Coordinates of C-alpha atoms and ligand atoms in Angstrom, one line a residue:
M1209 CA 39.0 126.1 120.6
V1210 CA 42.5 125.6 120.4
R1211 CA 44.5 124.4 123.5
L1212 CA 48.0 125.3 123.7
R1213 CA 50.5 123.5 125.5
K1214 CA 52.9 125.4 128.1
N1215 CA 55.5 125.9 125.6
E1216 CA 53.3 126.8 123.0
Q1217 CA 51.8 129.4 124.8
Q1218 CA 55.0 130.8 126.5
T1219 CA 56.5 130.7 122.5
L1220 CA 53.4 132.9 121.1
L1221 CA 53.3 135.4 124.3
T1222 CA 57.4 135.8 123.9
I1223 CA 56.7 136.5 120.0
A1224 CA 54.1 139.1 121.1
H1225 CA 56.5 140.5 123.6
L1226 CA 59.0 141.1 121.1
G1227 CA 56.7 143.1 118.5
G1228 CA 54.8 140.0 116.7
K1229 CA 57.6 138.9 114.8
A1230 CA 61.2 137.7 116.0
K1231 CA 64.1 135.4 115.2
V1232 CA 64.1 131.9 116.7
S1233 CA 67.3 133.0 118.2
Q1234 CA 65.9 135.8 120.0
I1235 CA 62.8 134.1 121.2
V1236 CA 65.4 131.4 122.5
T1237 CA 67.1 133.9 124.8
T1238 CA 63.9 135.8 125.9
S1239 CA 62.0 132.7 126.6
N1240 CA 64.6 130.7 128.2
L1241 CA 63.0 127.6 126.5
S1242 CA 65.5 125.6 124.3
H1243 CA 65.8 126.0 120.6
A1244 CA 64.4 122.5 120.0
A1245 CA 61.4 123.7 122.2
V1246 CA 60.6 126.5 120.4
M1247 CA 61.0 125.0 116.8
R1248 CA 58.7 122.0 118.0
A1249 CA 56.0 124.7 119.3
A1250 CA 56.3 126.8 116.3
L1251 CA 55.7 123.7 114.1
T1252 CA 52.4 123.0 116.1
L1253 CA 51.7 126.8 116.1
S1254 CA 52.2 126.8 112.3
K1255 CA 49.9 124.0 111.9
E1256 CA 47.3 125.4 113.9
K1257 CA 47.6 128.9 111.5
L1258 CA 48.4 130.8 114.5
L1259 CA 51.8 131.9 113.2
Q1260 CA 54.0 131.9 110.2
I1261 CA 57.7 130.3 109.8
H1262 CA 59.5 132.6 107.5
E1263 CA 62.9 130.9 106.3
Q1264 CA 65.7 132.9 104.7
K1265 CA 69.2 131.7 103.3
Q1266 CA 72.1 133.2 105.0
T1267 CA 75.6 132.9 104.5
I1268 CA 78.1 133.6 107.3
A1269 CA 81.5 134.5 106.3
W1270 CA 84.6 134.7 108.6
L1271 CA 88.4 134.7 107.9
T1272 CA 90.6 131.7 107.7
K1273 CA 94.0 131.0 109.7
E1274 CA 95.8 132.5 106.5
G1275 CA 93.1 135.3 106.0
E1276 CA 93.5 136.4 109.5
I1277 CA 97.7 136.6 109.2
Y1278 CA 97.1 138.7 106.2
E1279 CA 94.6 140.8 107.5
K1280 CA 97.1 141.7 110.1
N1281 CA 100.3 141.9 107.9
G1282 CA 98.9 142.8 104.8
L1283 CA 98.2 140.6 101.7
P1284 CA 101.3 139.4 100.1
E1285 CA 100.9 141.3 97.3
R1286 CA 100.5 144.4 99.6
C1287 CA 103.9 143.6 101.2
L1288 CA 105.5 143.4 97.9
I1289 CA 104.4 146.7 96.3
E1290 CA 105.6 148.4 99.9
S1291 CA 108.7 147.0 99.5
L1292 CA 109.1 147.9 95.9
N1293 CA 108.0 151.5 96.6
S1294 CA 110.5 151.5 99.6
L1295 CA 113.2 150.3 96.9
G1296 CA 112.2 153.5 94.7
G1297 CA 109.5 152.0 92.9
K1298 CA 111.6 150.2 90.3
A1299 CA 114.0 146.9 91.5
K1300 CA 114.9 143.6 90.7
I1301 CA 112.2 141.0 91.9
D1302 CA 114.6 138.8 93.8
K1303 CA 115.6 141.6 96.2
T1304 CA 112.0 143.4 96.3
V1305 CA 110.7 140.0 97.4
K1306 CA 113.4 139.5 100.0
N1307 CA 112.8 142.7 101.5
A1308 CA 109.2 141.9 101.7
R1309 CA 110.1 138.9 103.7
L1310 CA 108.0 136.9 101.2
E1311 CA 108.7 132.7 101.0
G1312 CA 107.6 129.9 99.2
Q1313 CA 104.3 130.0 97.5
R1314 CA 103.3 133.3 98.7
V1315 CA 106.0 134.6 96.0
P1316 CA 104.0 133.8 92.8
I1317 CA 100.6 134.5 94.5
A1318 CA 101.9 138.0 95.4
L1319 CA 103.5 138.7 91.7
G1320 CA 100.1 137.7 90.2
W1321 CA 98.0 139.7 92.4
L1322 CA 100.3 142.7 91.7
R1323 CA 99.8 142.2 87.8
I1324 CA 96.1 141.7 88.2
K1325 CA 95.5 145.0 90.6
G1326 CA 97.9 146.8 88.3
W1327 CA 100.1 148.1 90.6
A1328 CA 103.3 147.2 89.0
T1329 CA 104.4 145.6 86.0
I1330 CA 106.6 142.5 85.7
E1331 CA 109.6 142.5 83.3
R1332 CA 110.6 138.9 83.2
K1333 CA 113.7 139.4 81.2
E1334 CA 115.2 141.7 83.1
N1335 CA 113.7 140.3 86.1
T1336 CA 112.5 143.5 87.3
L1337 CA 109.3 144.9 89.0
T1338 CA 108.1 148.4 88.2
A1339 CA 105.7 150.4 90.2
L1340 CA 102.4 152.0 88.5
K1341 CA 100.1 153.6 90.2
K1342 CA 99.4 154.3 93.9
P1343 CA 98.0 151.4 95.7
Q1344 CA 94.9 152.3 96.8
I1345 CA 93.0 150.3 99.6
G1346 CA 91.2 147.6 97.6
I1347 CA 87.7 146.4 98.5
D1348 CA 88.9 143.1 99.3
E1349 CA 91.1 144.3 101.9
E1350 CA 88.3 146.3 103.2
V1351 CA 86.0 143.5 103.4
M1352 CA 88.9 141.6 105.3
A1353 CA 89.2 144.6 107.9
L1354 CA 85.1 144.3 108.2
I1355 CA 85.2 141.0 109.0
A1356 CA 88.2 141.1 111.3
R1357 CA 86.2 143.8 113.4
A1358 CA 82.6 142.2 113.0
D1359 CA 81.0 140.4 115.9
K1360 CA 82.7 137.2 116.9
G1361 CA 84.5 137.9 113.4
R1362 CA 81.8 136.6 111.5
I1363 CA 79.5 138.8 108.7
V1364 CA 76.3 137.8 107.1
V1365 CA 77.3 137.9 103.0
E1366 CA 73.7 139.1 101.9
E1367 CA 73.8 142.1 104.2
L1368 CA 76.7 143.4 102.1
E1369 CA 76.7 145.5 99.0
K1370 CA 77.0 143.8 95.6
K1371 CA 80.7 145.2 95.3
E1372 CA 81.5 143.7 98.8
R1373 CA 80.1 140.3 97.7
G1374 CA 81.9 140.1 94.7
A1375 CA 85.2 140.6 96.8
I1376 CA 83.9 138.0 99.2
A1377 CA 83.7 135.7 96.0
T1378 CA 87.3 136.6 95.3
L1379 CA 88.4 135.9 98.8
R1380 CA 87.0 132.4 99.1
K1381 CA 89.0 131.6 95.8
R1382 CA 92.0 132.6 97.5
K1383 CA 90.9 130.7 100.6
L1384 CA 91.2 133.6 102.9
L1385 CA 87.8 133.1 103.6
A1386 CA 85.5 130.3 104.7
V1387 CA 81.5 130.6 104.5
E1388 CA 79.0 128.4 105.8
E1389 CA 75.1 128.4 104.6
K1390 CA 72.7 128.7 107.3
I1391 CA 68.6 129.0 107.6
L1392 CA 67.5 132.0 109.3
R1393 CA 63.8 131.4 110.9
T1394 CA 61.9 134.4 111.8
L1395 CA 58.5 133.3 113.5
E1396 CA 55.4 136.0 113.0
I1397 CA 52.0 135.5 114.5
S1398 CA 48.9 135.4 112.2
L1399 CA 46.0 137.3 112.3
H1400 CA 44.2 134.4 113.9
G1401 CA 46.8 134.2 116.5
Q1402 CA 46.7 137.6 117.4
K1403 CA 42.7 137.2 117.9
L1404 CA 43.6 134.2 119.9
L1405 CA 46.2 136.3 122.1
K1406 CA 43.6 139.2 122.5
K1407 CA 41.1 136.6 124.1
G1408 CA 43.6 135.4 126.4
V1409 CA 45.4 131.9 126.1
A1410 CA 45.5 129.6 129.0
P1411 CA 48.3 126.8 128.7
D1412 CA 46.6 123.5 129.0
E1413 CA 48.3 121.7 131.8
E1414 CA 49.6 118.4 130.3
V1415 CA 51.2 115.7 131.9
S1416 CA 54.2 114.5 129.9
Q1417 CA 55.3 112.0 131.9
L1418 CA 53.5 109.3 133.9
T1419 CA 55.1 108.8 137.4
P1420 CA 54.1 106.2 140.1
E1421 CA 52.3 108.9 142.0
L1422 CA 50.3 109.8 139.5
I1423 CA 49.0 105.8 139.3
V1424 CA 49.1 105.0 142.8
S1425 CA 46.6 108.1 143.5
K1426 CA 44.7 107.5 140.2
K1427 CA 45.1 111.0 139.2
W1428 CA 46.0 110.0 136.0
R1429 CA 42.3 109.6 135.1
T1430 CA 42.0 113.1 135.5
K1431 CA 45.1 114.4 133.8
K1432 CA 45.4 115.2 130.3
L1433 CA 48.4 113.1 128.9
R1434 CA 50.8 114.7 126.5
K1435 CA 50.7 112.9 123.1
F1436 CA 54.2 112.6 121.6
N1437 CA 54.9 113.7 118.0
V1438 CA 57.7 111.1 117.1
T1439 CA 58.1 112.3 113.9
A1440 CA 58.7 116.2 115.2
P1441 CA 62.3 117.0 114.2
G1442 CA 65.0 116.6 117.4
A1443 CA 68.5 118.2 117.7
P1444 CA 70.8 116.0 115.9
I1445 CA 73.0 114.0 118.4
Y1446 CA 76.8 112.6 117.0
P1447 CA 77.6 109.8 119.2
G1448 CA 80.6 108.2 118.8
K1449 CA 80.7 105.4 116.0
I1450 CA 82.8 103.2 114.1
H1451 CA 84.6 104.8 110.8
P1452 CA 82.5 103.3 107.8
L1453 CA 85.6 102.0 106.5
Q1454 CA 86.6 100.0 109.5
Q1455 CA 82.6 98.5 109.2
I1456 CA 83.1 97.3 106.0
I1457 CA 86.5 95.9 106.9
E1458 CA 84.8 94.0 110.2
R1459 CA 82.3 92.8 107.7
A1460 CA 84.7 91.3 105.1
R1461 CA 86.3 89.8 108.3
K1462 CA 83.1 88.5 109.6
I1463 CA 82.0 86.8 106.3
F1464 CA 85.4 85.0 105.9
L1465 CA 85.2 83.5 109.5
E1466 CA 81.9 82.3 108.7
M1467 CA 82.9 80.7 105.9
G1468 CA 85.6 79.0 108.0
F1469 CA 88.7 80.9 107.2
T1470 CA 91.3 82.0 110.0
E1471 CA 93.1 85.5 109.7
I1472 CA 96.8 86.2 109.6
R1473 CA 98.6 89.2 109.5
G1474 CA 101.9 90.4 108.7
P1475 CA 103.9 93.6 109.0
L1476 CA 103.9 96.3 106.5
V1477 CA 107.2 96.4 105.7
E1478 CA 108.6 93.1 104.1
T1479 CA 111.5 92.0 102.2
A1480 CA 111.1 92.0 98.3
F1481 CA 111.8 88.5 98.4
W1482 CA 108.6 87.8 100.0
N1483 CA 106.8 90.8 98.3
F1484 CA 108.2 89.7 95.0
D1485 CA 110.7 86.5 94.3
A1486 CA 109.0 84.1 96.3
L1487 CA 105.7 85.1 94.0
F1488 CA 108.0 83.8 90.7
Q1489 CA 108.2 88.0 89.8
P1490 CA 111.7 88.6 88.2
Q1491 CA 113.9 91.1 89.6
D1492 CA 113.2 93.4 86.6
H1493 CA 109.5 92.9 86.5
P1494 CA 107.9 96.5 86.3
A1495 CA 106.1 96.3 89.0
R1496 CA 109.4 96.7 91.3
E1497 CA 110.2 100.0 89.6
M1498 CA 110.5 102.8 91.7
H1499 CA 107.2 104.4 90.5
D1500 CA 105.2 101.4 92.0
T1501 CA 107.1 100.3 94.9
F1502 CA 107.8 102.3 98.0
Y1503 CA 111.3 101.1 98.9
L1504 CA 112.9 101.8 102.5
S1505 CA 115.8 103.7 103.0
V1506 CA 116.9 103.4 106.6
P1507 CA 117.0 100.3 107.1
K1508 CA 117.4 99.3 103.5
A1509 CA 117.6 95.4 104.1
G1510 CA 116.4 92.8 105.9
Q1511 CA 116.8 88.9 106.3
L1512 CA 116.1 86.3 103.6
P1513 CA 114.4 83.0 104.9
N1514 CA 116.5 79.6 105.2
K1515 CA 119.3 78.8 102.6
K1516 CA 117.0 75.9 101.4
V1517 CA 114.1 78.3 100.3
V1518 CA 116.3 80.9 99.2
D1519 CA 118.4 78.3 97.0
A1520 CA 115.3 77.0 95.4
V1521 CA 113.9 80.3 94.7
T1522 CA 117.3 81.3 92.9
K1523 CA 117.1 78.1 91.0
T1524 CA 113.6 78.7 90.0
H1525 CA 114.4 82.2 88.8
E1526 CA 117.6 81.0 87.0
N1527 CA 116.5 77.8 85.0
G1528 CA 113.4 76.5 86.4
W1529 CA 114.8 74.3 88.9
T1530 CA 112.8 71.2 89.1
T1531 CA 109.2 72.7 88.1
G1532 CA 109.4 72.0 84.4
S1533 CA 109.5 75.7 83.7
K1534 CA 112.8 77.4 82.1
G1535 CA 112.6 80.2 84.7
W1536 CA 113.3 83.7 83.6
G1537 CA 117.1 83.2 82.7
Y1538 CA 119.1 85.9 84.4
P1539 CA 121.5 85.8 87.7
W1540 CA 119.1 86.0 90.8
S1541 CA 120.7 88.9 93.3
A1542 CA 120.2 88.2 96.8
A1543 CA 121.0 91.6 97.5
E1544 CA 117.9 92.9 95.6
G1545 CA 115.8 90.0 97.3
R1546 CA 116.8 91.6 100.7
R1547 CA 115.9 95.2 100.0
L1548 CA 112.9 96.0 102.2
V1549 CA 109.7 97.5 100.6
L1550 CA 106.0 98.9 102.4
R1551 CA 104.9 96.0 100.9
T1552 CA 102.4 96.4 97.5
H1553 CA 100.2 93.5 98.3
T1554 CA 99.0 90.9 100.9
T1555 CA 100.0 88.2 99.1
A1556 CA 103.2 88.7 100.5
E1557 CA 102.0 87.3 103.6
T1558 CA 99.9 84.3 102.4
I1559 CA 103.0 83.0 100.3
K1560 CA 105.1 83.6 103.5
Y1561 CA 102.3 81.7 105.7
L1562 CA 102.6 78.7 103.3
S1563 CA 106.0 78.5 103.5
A1564 CA 105.7 77.6 107.0
Q1565 CA 102.2 75.4 107.0
Q1566 CA 101.8 72.4 104.6
K1567 CA 99.5 70.4 105.8
P1568 CA 96.2 70.6 103.8
P1569 CA 93.5 71.9 104.5
I1570 CA 94.7 75.3 104.8
K1571 CA 92.0 78.3 104.5
V1572 CA 93.3 81.6 105.4
F1573 CA 92.7 85.6 104.8
S1574 CA 93.9 89.0 105.7
V1575 CA 92.2 92.1 105.5
D1576 CA 95.1 95.1 105.7
R1577 CA 96.8 97.7 104.5
V1578 CA 99.2 97.8 101.3
Y1579 CA 101.2 100.8 99.4
R1580 CA 101.8 101.7 96.0
N1581 CA 103.3 104.8 94.9
E1582 CA 100.2 106.2 92.9
Q1583 CA 99.1 109.9 92.1
L1584 CA 96.5 110.8 94.9
T1585 CA 93.3 111.2 92.5
Y1586 CA 89.7 110.6 93.4
K1587 CA 90.1 107.0 92.7
N1588 CA 93.9 106.1 93.5
T1589 CA 95.8 106.6 97.2
A1590 CA 99.3 105.4 97.9
E1591 CA 97.7 103.3 100.8
F1592 CA 94.8 101.0 100.7
H1593 CA 93.5 97.8 101.8
Q1594 CA 93.4 94.7 100.2
I1595 CA 91.3 91.6 101.1
E1596 CA 93.4 88.6 100.6
G1597 CA 92.7 84.9 100.7
I1598 CA 93.9 81.4 100.2
V1599 CA 92.9 77.9 100.2
M1600 CA 95.3 75.1 100.0
D1601 CA 93.5 71.2 99.6
K1602 CA 94.4 68.2 97.9
G1603 CA 92.3 68.4 94.8
A1604 CA 91.3 71.9 94.9
T1605 CA 90.3 73.4 91.4
L1606 CA 89.8 77.0 89.8
R1607 CA 86.0 75.9 89.9
D1608 CA 86.4 75.7 93.8
L1609 CA 87.9 79.2 93.8
M1610 CA 85.1 80.8 91.7
G1611 CA 82.8 79.3 94.2
T1612 CA 84.5 80.6 97.1
L1613 CA 84.6 84.2 95.9
K1614 CA 81.1 84.1 94.7
T1615 CA 79.6 83.3 97.9
F1616 CA 82.2 85.8 99.8
Y1617 CA 80.7 88.7 97.4
E1618 CA 77.3 87.4 97.4
R1619 CA 77.3 87.7 101.1
F1620 CA 78.7 91.4 100.8
G1621 CA 75.9 92.1 98.8
L1622 CA 77.1 91.8 95.3
E1623 CA 75.1 89.4 93.1
T1624 CA 76.5 90.1 89.6
V1625 CA 79.8 88.7 89.6
Q1626 CA 82.0 87.4 86.7
F1627 CA 85.5 86.0 86.2
W1628 CA 87.2 87.7 83.2
P1629 CA 90.7 85.9 81.9
S1630 CA 93.8 87.5 83.5
Y1631 CA 97.2 87.6 83.9
F1632 CA 99.7 87.4 87.0
P1633 CA 103.3 86.1 87.1
Y1634 CA 102.3 84.0 90.0
T1635 CA 99.2 82.3 89.1
E1636 CA 98.1 79.9 86.4
P1637 CA 95.3 80.1 85.3
S1638 CA 94.5 83.7 86.4
A1639 CA 91.4 85.7 86.2
Q1640 CA 89.8 88.5 87.6
A1641 CA 86.6 88.8 89.5
M1642 CA 84.5 91.7 88.2
V1643 CA 81.2 93.3 89.5
Y1644 CA 78.6 95.0 87.6
V1645 CA 77.5 98.4 89.3
P1646 CA 74.2 99.1 87.9
K1647 CA 74.6 102.7 89.7
L1648 CA 78.1 103.2 87.6
H1649 CA 76.4 101.2 84.7
H1650 CA 79.9 99.6 84.2
W1651 CA 82.0 96.8 85.9
I1652 CA 84.4 97.2 88.3
E1653 CA 87.6 94.9 89.0
L1654 CA 87.1 93.4 92.5
C1655 CA 90.1 91.3 92.7
G1656 CA 93.2 89.4 90.8
M1657 CA 92.7 85.5 91.5
G1658 CA 94.5 82.0 90.4
M1659 CA 96.3 78.9 91.2
F1660 CA 99.7 79.1 92.0
R1661 CA 102.1 78.1 89.6
P1662 CA 104.6 75.3 90.4
E1663 CA 107.3 77.9 90.1
V1664 CA 105.8 79.2 93.5
L1665 CA 104.7 76.3 95.2
A1666 CA 107.9 73.8 94.3
P1667 CA 110.4 75.9 96.4
M1668 CA 108.1 76.1 99.3
D1669 CA 107.8 72.2 99.0
I1670 CA 103.8 72.7 98.9
K1671 CA 102.4 69.8 97.7
H1672 CA 99.1 70.5 96.9
P1673 CA 97.0 72.8 94.7
V1674 CA 96.9 76.7 96.2
L1675 CA 93.7 78.7 95.3
A1676 CA 94.7 82.5 96.0
W1677 CA 93.0 85.7 95.3
G1678 CA 93.6 89.0 96.3
G1679 CA 91.9 92.6 95.7
G1680 CA 91.1 96.2 96.7
L1681 CA 88.5 96.8 99.7
D1682 CA 88.2 100.9 99.2
R1683 CA 86.9 100.3 95.9
L1684 CA 84.1 98.0 97.5
A1685 CA 83.6 100.6 100.2
M1686 CA 83.2 103.1 97.7
V1687 CA 80.4 101.1 95.9
E1688 CA 78.9 100.1 99.6
L1689 CA 78.9 103.9 100.6
G1690 CA 78.1 105.2 97.3
L1691 CA 81.0 107.5 97.0
D1692 CA 82.8 108.9 94.2
D1693 CA 86.1 110.0 95.9
I1694 CA 88.3 107.4 97.4
R1695 CA 89.9 110.3 99.7
L1696 CA 86.9 110.6 101.6
L1697 CA 87.6 107.1 103.2
H1698 CA 91.0 108.3 104.3
G1699 CA 90.2 112.2 104.9
N1700 CA 88.5 111.9 108.2
R1701 CA 86.2 114.6 107.1
L1702 CA 83.9 115.0 110.0
G1703 CA 80.6 115.9 108.0
W1704 CA 81.2 113.2 106.1
I1705 CA 81.4 110.8 108.9
R1706 CA 78.7 112.2 110.7
R1707 CA 76.2 111.9 108.1
T1708 CA 77.2 108.3 107.3
P1709 CA 74.7 106.2 109.0
A1710 CA 76.4 104.0 112.2
C1711 CA 74.3 100.9 110.3
Q1712 CA 74.8 100.8 106.7
Ligands
LIG2067 N1 98.4 90.5 94.6 C1 97.4 90.9 93.4 C2 97.3 92.3 93.2 O1 97.8 92.7 94.2 C3 95.9 90.0 93.2 C4 96.4 88.4 93.5 C5 96.2 87.6 94.6 C6 96.1 87.7 92.0 C7 96.3 86.3 94.4 C8 96.4 86.5 92.0 C9 96.5 85.6 93.5 O2 96.5 92.6 92.2

């Protein structure tokens, strides 16, 4: 004999009252039960074969902001053809556009659609438009009007005719419509359920909470305690949480701190002196060119450090100074060094720090933002994060550097790290740390690394070897979070942020 809980009985009776079959939303409003309660009851009832759950995919469509404006004022091509007709059916493009009050991007869009819809021809040479046939109200315009008039401005695409559904696809491409897929659930009482209802169902009085009264009065012995189904789906909740990228930043910080490093931070705007010159990058170095570095226009220039340091850097660039190097052999310009840039790497901060701190041992790191004028793609953004660190100590070697990085990345969960030879103007030897990502079947670069050259150390009066490394954090985050588009990290797409677990 089946025993029903109160909610289950109520759900079943409500469906019977609604004719034996009803949408979940209807049951919720009629019964006053919550959506989650009805769904929970439905799952149990369907397990007991008392009802069936039918699921149907539904596409809901509504007008975007732009779509709403066009719905009110007419599609741009409609405005254009009306303007053309008011000018007598043949006119210069510019004049027609102006008369239609179209601007910017809407102009080419309107012209394109005018042609596709066959409302007018465009004579490019003469720059004129000629109206062709009478511009009938199109199915796209009809659908837009239909949606605007629909309840809450939303329609179910599946309920439309084929032609109208075609228009929906076009309007979506034009970004005038947005859609969302939903699952519509209908509950239907089975034969078995109907029989049970005929016999009459009495709810099982269950206690879902054990109260002190029940215990003291010993009533709990006779009451039936409700079992909890801990695997039943509940309503999703979206509590506040730390952004996934910030979580990874915190993890990198924690690992460095545990390894005995101290965090340093510096300004986003630096002089070219610290970003480039102090790192022995010649002033005509390709990385400085406009396409890589963002230079500030206001204010244009900052201050150079004390004369002793500037003189030493000047000489090192010009002739190698006391470093044994020949330098780059060009006249160093202080004006170029003063120019302000959005720092292109956090190495600007480590060298600046070292210029003021010379007592070994030094172990510092930073996890911070840097900027490069990169085209925005799935793998590049103009603003990104770098993890940077240095160790300065008596007798420190490249081997120590590799060990330090291996430990860091291992703690991050990256086991297969290799060091490949590389080049940086400020380190010798130089290498790059690579990690194998099985999922991608290839190696990706984690960071650049090396030992600062004498040309970097001498002008800052640094007497001991310096191990340095720096690399992108966002790429690491992509691997960790399984992303194939870096833009997700910065786009604040709520859906993605919600789906990404609070604990990785
Ligand atoms: N600054 C380098 C970059 O941005 C990385 C690097 C740091 C290389 C320190 C060597 C030493 O790519």
